[in-house]
Coordinates of C-alpha atoms and ligand atoms in Angstrom, one line a residue:
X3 CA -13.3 -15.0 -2.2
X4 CA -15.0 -12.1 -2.6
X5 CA -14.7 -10.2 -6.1
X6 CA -13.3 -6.9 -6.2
X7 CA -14.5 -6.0 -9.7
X8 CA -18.0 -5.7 -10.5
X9 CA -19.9 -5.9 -13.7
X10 CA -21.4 -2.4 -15.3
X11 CA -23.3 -1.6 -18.2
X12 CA -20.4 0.5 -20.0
X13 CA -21.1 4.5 -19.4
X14 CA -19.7 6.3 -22.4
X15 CA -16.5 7.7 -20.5
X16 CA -14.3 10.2 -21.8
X17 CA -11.9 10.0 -18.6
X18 CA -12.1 7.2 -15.0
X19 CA -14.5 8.6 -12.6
X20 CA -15.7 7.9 -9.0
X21 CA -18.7 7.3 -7.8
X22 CA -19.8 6.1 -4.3
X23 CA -23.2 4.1 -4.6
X24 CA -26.1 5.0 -2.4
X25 CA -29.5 3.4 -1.2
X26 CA -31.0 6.9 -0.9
X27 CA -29.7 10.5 -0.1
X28 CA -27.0 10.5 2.7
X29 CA -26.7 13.6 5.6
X30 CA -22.9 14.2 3.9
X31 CA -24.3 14.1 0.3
X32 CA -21.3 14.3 -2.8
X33 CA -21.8 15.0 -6.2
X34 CA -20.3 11.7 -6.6
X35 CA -23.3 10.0 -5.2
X36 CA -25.7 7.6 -7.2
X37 CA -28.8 6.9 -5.4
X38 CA -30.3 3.6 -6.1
X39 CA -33.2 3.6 -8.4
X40 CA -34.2 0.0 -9.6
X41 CA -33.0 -3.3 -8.1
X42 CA -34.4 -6.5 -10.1
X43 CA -33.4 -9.9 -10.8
X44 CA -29.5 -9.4 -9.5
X45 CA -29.6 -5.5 -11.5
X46 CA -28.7 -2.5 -9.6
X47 CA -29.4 0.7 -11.1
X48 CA -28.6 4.2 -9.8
X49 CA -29.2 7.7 -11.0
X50 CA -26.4 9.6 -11.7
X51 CA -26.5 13.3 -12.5
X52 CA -29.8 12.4 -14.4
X53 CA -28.0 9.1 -15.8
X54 CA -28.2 5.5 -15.5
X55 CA -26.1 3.5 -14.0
X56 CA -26.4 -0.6 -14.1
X57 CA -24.3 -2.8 -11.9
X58 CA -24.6 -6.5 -12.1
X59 CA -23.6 -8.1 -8.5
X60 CA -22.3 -11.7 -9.0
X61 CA -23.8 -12.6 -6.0
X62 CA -26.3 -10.6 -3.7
X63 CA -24.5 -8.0 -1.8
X64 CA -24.9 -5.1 0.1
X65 CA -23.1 -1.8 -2.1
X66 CA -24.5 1.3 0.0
X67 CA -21.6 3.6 1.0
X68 CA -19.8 1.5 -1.8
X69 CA -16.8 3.6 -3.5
X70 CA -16.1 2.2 -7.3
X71 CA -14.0 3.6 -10.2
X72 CA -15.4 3.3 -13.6
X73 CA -13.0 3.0 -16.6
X74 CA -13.5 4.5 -19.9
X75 CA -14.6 1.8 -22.2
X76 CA -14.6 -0.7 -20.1
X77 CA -17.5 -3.7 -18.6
X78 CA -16.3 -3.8 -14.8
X79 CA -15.8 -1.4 -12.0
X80 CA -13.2 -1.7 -10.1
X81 CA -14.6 -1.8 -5.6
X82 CA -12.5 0.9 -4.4
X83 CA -14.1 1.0 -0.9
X84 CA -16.6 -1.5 0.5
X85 CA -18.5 0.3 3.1
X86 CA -19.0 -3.1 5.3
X87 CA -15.1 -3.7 5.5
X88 CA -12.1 -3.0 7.2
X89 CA -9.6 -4.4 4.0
X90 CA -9.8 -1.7 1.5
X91 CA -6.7 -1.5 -0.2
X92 CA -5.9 0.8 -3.1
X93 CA -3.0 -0.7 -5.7
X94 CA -1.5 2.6 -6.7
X95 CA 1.1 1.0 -9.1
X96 CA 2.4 -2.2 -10.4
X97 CA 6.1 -0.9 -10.9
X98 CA 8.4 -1.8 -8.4
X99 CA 12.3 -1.5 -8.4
X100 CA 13.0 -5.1 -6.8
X101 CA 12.1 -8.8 -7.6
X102 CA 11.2 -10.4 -4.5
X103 CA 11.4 -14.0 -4.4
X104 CA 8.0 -14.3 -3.1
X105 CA 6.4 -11.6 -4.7
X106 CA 2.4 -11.8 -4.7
X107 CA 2.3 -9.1 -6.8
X108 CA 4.8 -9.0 -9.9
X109 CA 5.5 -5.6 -10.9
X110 CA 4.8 -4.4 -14.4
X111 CA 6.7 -1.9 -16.8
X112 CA 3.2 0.2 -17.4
X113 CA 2.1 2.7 -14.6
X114 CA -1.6 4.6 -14.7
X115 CA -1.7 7.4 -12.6
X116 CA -5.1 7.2 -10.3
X117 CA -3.5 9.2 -7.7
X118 CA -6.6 12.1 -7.8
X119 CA -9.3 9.1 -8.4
X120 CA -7.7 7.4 -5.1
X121 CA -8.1 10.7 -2.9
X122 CA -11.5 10.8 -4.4
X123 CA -12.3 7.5 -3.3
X124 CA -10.5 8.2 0.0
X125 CA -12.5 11.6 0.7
X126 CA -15.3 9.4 0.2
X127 CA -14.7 6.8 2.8
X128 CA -16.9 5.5 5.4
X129 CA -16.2 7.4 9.0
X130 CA -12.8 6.2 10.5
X131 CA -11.7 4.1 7.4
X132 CA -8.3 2.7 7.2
X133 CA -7.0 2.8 3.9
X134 CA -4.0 0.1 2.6
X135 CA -2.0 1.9 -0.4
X136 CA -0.1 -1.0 -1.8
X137 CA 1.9 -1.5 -5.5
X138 CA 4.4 -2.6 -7.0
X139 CA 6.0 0.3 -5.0
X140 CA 3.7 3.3 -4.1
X141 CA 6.9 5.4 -3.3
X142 CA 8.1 5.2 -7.1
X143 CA 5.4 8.0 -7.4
X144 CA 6.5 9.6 -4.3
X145 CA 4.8 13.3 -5.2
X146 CA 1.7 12.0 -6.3
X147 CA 1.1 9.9 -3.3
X148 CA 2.4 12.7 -0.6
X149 CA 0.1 14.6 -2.9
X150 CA -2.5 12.1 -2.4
X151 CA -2.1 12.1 1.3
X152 CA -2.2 15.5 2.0
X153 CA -5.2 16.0 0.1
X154 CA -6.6 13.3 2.6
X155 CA -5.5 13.9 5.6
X156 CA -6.2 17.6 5.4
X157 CA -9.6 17.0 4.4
X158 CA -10.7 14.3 6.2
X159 CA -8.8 14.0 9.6
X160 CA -10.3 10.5 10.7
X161 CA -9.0 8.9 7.7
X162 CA -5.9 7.1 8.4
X163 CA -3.3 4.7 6.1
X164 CA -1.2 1.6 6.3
X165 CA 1.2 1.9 3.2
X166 CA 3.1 -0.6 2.1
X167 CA 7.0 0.1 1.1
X168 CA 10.3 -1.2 -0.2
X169 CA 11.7 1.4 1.9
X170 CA 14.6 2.0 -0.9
X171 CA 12.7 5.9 -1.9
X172 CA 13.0 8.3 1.7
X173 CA 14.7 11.0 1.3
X174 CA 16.2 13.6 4.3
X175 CA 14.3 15.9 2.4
X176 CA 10.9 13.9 2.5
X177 CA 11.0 14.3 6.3
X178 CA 9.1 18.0 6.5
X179 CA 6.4 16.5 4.7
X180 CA 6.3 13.6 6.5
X181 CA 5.8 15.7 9.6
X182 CA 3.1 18.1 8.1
X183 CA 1.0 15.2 6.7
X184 CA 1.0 13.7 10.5
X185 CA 3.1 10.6 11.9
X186 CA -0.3 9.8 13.5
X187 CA -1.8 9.4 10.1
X188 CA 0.2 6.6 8.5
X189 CA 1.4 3.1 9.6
X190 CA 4.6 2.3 7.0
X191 CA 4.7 -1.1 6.2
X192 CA 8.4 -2.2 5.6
X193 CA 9.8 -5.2 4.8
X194 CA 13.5 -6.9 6.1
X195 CA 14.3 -10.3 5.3
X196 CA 17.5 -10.9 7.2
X197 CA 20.1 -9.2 9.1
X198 CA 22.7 -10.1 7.0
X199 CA 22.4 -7.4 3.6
X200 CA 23.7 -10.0 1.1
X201 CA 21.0 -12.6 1.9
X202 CA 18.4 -9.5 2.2
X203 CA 19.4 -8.1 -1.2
X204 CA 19.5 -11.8 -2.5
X205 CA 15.8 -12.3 -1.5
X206 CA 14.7 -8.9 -2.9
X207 CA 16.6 -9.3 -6.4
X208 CA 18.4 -5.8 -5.8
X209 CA 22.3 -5.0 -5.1
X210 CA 22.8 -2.5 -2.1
X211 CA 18.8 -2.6 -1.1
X212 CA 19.5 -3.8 2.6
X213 CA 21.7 -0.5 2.6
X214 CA 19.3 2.0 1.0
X215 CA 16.8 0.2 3.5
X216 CA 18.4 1.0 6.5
X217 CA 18.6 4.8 5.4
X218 CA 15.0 4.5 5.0
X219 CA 14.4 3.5 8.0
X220 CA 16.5 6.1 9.9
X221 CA 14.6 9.0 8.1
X222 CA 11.0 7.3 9.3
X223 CA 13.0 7.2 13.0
X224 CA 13.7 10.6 12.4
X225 CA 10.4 11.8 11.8
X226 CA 8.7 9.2 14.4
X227 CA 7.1 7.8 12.3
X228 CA 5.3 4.3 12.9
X229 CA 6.6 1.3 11.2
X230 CA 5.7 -2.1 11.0
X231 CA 8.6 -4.4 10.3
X232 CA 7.8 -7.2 7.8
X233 CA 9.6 -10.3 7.6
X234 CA 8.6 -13.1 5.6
X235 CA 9.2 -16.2 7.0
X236 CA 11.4 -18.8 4.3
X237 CA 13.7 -21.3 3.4
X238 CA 15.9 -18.5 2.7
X239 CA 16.0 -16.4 5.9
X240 CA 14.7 -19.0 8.5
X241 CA 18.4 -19.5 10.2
X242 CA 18.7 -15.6 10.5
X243 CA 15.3 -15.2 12.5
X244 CA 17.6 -15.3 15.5
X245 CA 19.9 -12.7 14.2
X246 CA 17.3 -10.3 12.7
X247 CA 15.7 -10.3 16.0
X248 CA 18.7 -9.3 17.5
X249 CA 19.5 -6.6 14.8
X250 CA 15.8 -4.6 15.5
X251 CA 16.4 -4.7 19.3
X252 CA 19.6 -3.5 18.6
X253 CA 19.1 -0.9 15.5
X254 CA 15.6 -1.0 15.2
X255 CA 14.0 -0.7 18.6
X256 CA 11.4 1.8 17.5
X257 CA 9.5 -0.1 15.3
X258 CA 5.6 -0.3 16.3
X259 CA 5.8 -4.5 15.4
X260 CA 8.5 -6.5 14.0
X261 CA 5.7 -9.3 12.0
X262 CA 6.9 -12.5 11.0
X263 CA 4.4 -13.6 7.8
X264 CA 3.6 -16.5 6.0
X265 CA 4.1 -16.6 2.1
X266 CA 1.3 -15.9 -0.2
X267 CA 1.3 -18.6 -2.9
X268 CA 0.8 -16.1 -5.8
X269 CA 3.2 -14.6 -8.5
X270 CA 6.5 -15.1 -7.7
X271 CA 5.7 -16.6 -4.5
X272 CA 4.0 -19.4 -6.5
X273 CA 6.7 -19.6 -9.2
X274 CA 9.3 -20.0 -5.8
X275 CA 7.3 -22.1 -3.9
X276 CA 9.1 -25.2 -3.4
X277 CA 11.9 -23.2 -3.0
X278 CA 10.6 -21.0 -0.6
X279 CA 7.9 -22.3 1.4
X280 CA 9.5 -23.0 5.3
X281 CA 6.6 -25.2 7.1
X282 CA 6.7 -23.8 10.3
X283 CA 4.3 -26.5 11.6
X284 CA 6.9 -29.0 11.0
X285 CA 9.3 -26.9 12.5
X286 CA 8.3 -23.7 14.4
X287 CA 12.1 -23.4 16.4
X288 CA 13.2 -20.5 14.1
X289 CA 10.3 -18.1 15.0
X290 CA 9.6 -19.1 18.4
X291 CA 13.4 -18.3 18.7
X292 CA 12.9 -15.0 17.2
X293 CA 9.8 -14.3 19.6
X294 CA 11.3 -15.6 22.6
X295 CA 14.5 -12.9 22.1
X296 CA 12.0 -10.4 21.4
X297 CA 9.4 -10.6 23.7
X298 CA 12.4 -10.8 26.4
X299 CA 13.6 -7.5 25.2
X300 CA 10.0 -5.8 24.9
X301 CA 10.2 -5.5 21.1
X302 CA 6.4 -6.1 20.1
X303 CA 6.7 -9.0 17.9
X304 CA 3.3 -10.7 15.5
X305 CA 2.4 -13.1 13.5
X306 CA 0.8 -12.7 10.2
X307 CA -1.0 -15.3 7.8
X308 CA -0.5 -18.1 10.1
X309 CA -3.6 -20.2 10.4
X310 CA -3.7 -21.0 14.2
X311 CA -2.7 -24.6 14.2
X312 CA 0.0 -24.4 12.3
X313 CA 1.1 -22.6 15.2
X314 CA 2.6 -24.6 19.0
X315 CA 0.1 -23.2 21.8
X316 CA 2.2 -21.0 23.5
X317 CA 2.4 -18.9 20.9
X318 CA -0.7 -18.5 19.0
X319 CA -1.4 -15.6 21.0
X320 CA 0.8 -13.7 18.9
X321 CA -0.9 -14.5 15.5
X322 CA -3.8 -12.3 15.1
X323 CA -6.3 -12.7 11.5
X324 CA -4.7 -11.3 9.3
X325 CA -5.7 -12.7 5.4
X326 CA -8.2 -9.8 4.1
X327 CA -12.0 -10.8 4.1
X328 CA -12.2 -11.2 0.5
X329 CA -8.5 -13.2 -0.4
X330 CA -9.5 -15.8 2.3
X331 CA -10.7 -19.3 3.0
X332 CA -11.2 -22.0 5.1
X333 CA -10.2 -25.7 4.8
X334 CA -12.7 -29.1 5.3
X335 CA -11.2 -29.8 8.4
X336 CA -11.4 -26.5 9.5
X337 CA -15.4 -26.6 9.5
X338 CA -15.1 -28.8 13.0
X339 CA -12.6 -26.2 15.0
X340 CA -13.1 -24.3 17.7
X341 CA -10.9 -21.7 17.0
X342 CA -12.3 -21.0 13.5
X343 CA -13.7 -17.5 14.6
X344 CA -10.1 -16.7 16.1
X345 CA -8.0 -17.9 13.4
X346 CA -7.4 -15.8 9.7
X347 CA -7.6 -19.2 7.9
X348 CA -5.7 -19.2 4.3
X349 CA -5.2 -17.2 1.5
X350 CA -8.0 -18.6 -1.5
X351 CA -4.8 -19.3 -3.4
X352 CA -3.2 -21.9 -0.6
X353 CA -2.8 -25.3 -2.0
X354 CA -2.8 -28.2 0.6
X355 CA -1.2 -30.6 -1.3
X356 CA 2.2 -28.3 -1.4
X357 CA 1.3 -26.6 2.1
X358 CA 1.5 -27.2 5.7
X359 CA 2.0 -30.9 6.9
X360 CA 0.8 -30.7 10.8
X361 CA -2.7 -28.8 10.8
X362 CA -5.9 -30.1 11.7
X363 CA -9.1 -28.6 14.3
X364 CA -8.5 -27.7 17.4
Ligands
SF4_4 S1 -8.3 -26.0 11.6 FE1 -8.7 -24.3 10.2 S2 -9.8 -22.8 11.5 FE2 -8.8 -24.2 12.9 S3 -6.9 -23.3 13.4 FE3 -6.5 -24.7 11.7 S4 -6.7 -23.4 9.9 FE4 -7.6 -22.3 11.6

């Protein structure tokens, strides 16, 4: 697993700040920039604005083109961007208006607004980054993020976003927006559990959210936007993977990808996991199922977080890597398979013992 926070010598802060870390002077430079200076016995110091700055890697590691926020008062940074990856994900709240079952991330009551240190980092970006926006639910601060956005997107026009929604916040009115920030620019991330809206509401905690969701959805058709159509895989919703792939061929034929996920075991989704959890190596009928239906009707269908032998031949076509760099891991057995370099392994938090019965190298 690869850390995400990294340990500074405190700067005496009045307010956050970002500042992208630099070997020497760049051809784009920013006054955000902090040009390495010193680097001794796993110390990293950069000059900023005729300061010192002191990072402390836990482990040798490349940070040129890094992006990090520094708190006030406090002894880490927080890796906004890594230059060298294609997983950067900013966590733009911890509210959230439902209580998944499986949550990975339960929300909390508190909200800091980052919003203008997130453009910052964004503007900041390596060429052609994709940036994940993530919460809790980033649409709760719906104006500071299409804020956020349009900042981007205006300034830097080969920045792009996958943002991660409830779906439960789009408004007819939102749609003007939408369109002058760019359909191009954004892949929405939405998740559906089930065609049926009392099982979908069960699973996200939240009366009338399989409703609200389907409005949500119509105003992203209207604007053509792209969506990616998230449905966990569980004990809950496995019988209605037949029936939900019916219902986006039907209603929701112009999503980019329907993707059928693996849990996380994390938060909620730890707290539920017995409950939860639906081995699809034991039994894969439910999503081939779905697949089958969809693939017949040229809905573009994926899987996401399987590891590759938890998945029947035929199909493992359909389940790219997935698990960001730096939340995954690999298994003993794995260290013997030939499709290691294909396959997206398991999240660091997996646990065998309660996990998948039927894997092994292939
Ligand atoms: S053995 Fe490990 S690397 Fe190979 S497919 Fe299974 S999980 Fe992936």
């Amino acid at each position: 697993m690869i850390n995400l926070r990294v340990k500074i010598d405190p700067l005496p802060l009045d307010e956050p700040i970002v500042v992208r870390l630099r070997n020497s002077l760049s051809n784009t430079p920013s006054e955000a920039d902090a040009i390495l200076i010193a680097r001794d016995d796993g110390r990293l110091e950069y000059d900023f604005h005729g300061f010192s700055l002191v990072i402390h890697p836990a482990e040798p590691e490349e940070y040129d083109g890094d992006v990090i926020l520094v708190l006030p008062g406090q002894a880490t940074a927080h890796r906004l961007i890594r230059a060298s990856s294609q997983h950067n994900t900013f966590l733009v709240t911890e509210q959230c208006d439902q209580l998944c079952v499986m949550c990975s991330q339960p929300p909390k009551r508190h909200h800091t607004d980052l919003f203008s240190q997130f453009a910052e980092a964004a503007l900041l970006s390596p060429k052609g980054a994709v940036i994940g926006i993530s919460g809790g639910e980033p649409l709760l601060h719906k104006d500071r993020l299409f804020e956020m956005l349009r900042t981007v997107t205006a300034a830097r026009p080969d920045v792009t976003f996958h943002i991660l929604t409830n779906g439960q916040h789009f408004e007819a009115s939102d749609v003007a927006e939408l369109l002058e920030i760019g359909t191009s620019r954004i892949l929405w991330g939405v998740p559906l559990y089930s065609a049926h809206a009392d099982t979908h509401d069960k699973i996200v905690g939240k009366a009338g959210a399989f409703r609200r969701l389907e409005r949500g959805l119509g105003i992203l058709m209207r604007c053509g936007a792209s969506v990616e159509l998230r449905t966990v895989v569980m004990r809950q919703n496995a019988s209605d993977l037949a029936d939900l792939a019916d219902f986006v061929f039907t209603r929701l034929s112009f999503v980019h990808v329907w993707a059928l996920m693996q849990m996380e075991r994390i938060g909620y989704g730890r707290m539920n996991w017995t409950k939860s959890f639906f081995d699809t190596s034991s039994d894969f009928l439910p999503v081939a199922t779905a697949i089958d239906r969809s693939v017949a009707r040229g809905t573009s269908v994926a899987l996401y977080n399987f590891p590759l032998c938890s998945v029947p031949p035929e199909y493992r076509p359909y389940a790219p890597s997935t698990i960001s760099d730096w939340k995954r891991k690999y298994l003993d057995f794995c260290s013997g398979c030939g499709s290691r370099a294909a396959c997206g392994g398991f999240f660091e938090w997996y646990s065998h013992n309660e996990g998948f019965a039927g894997l092994g190298s292939i």
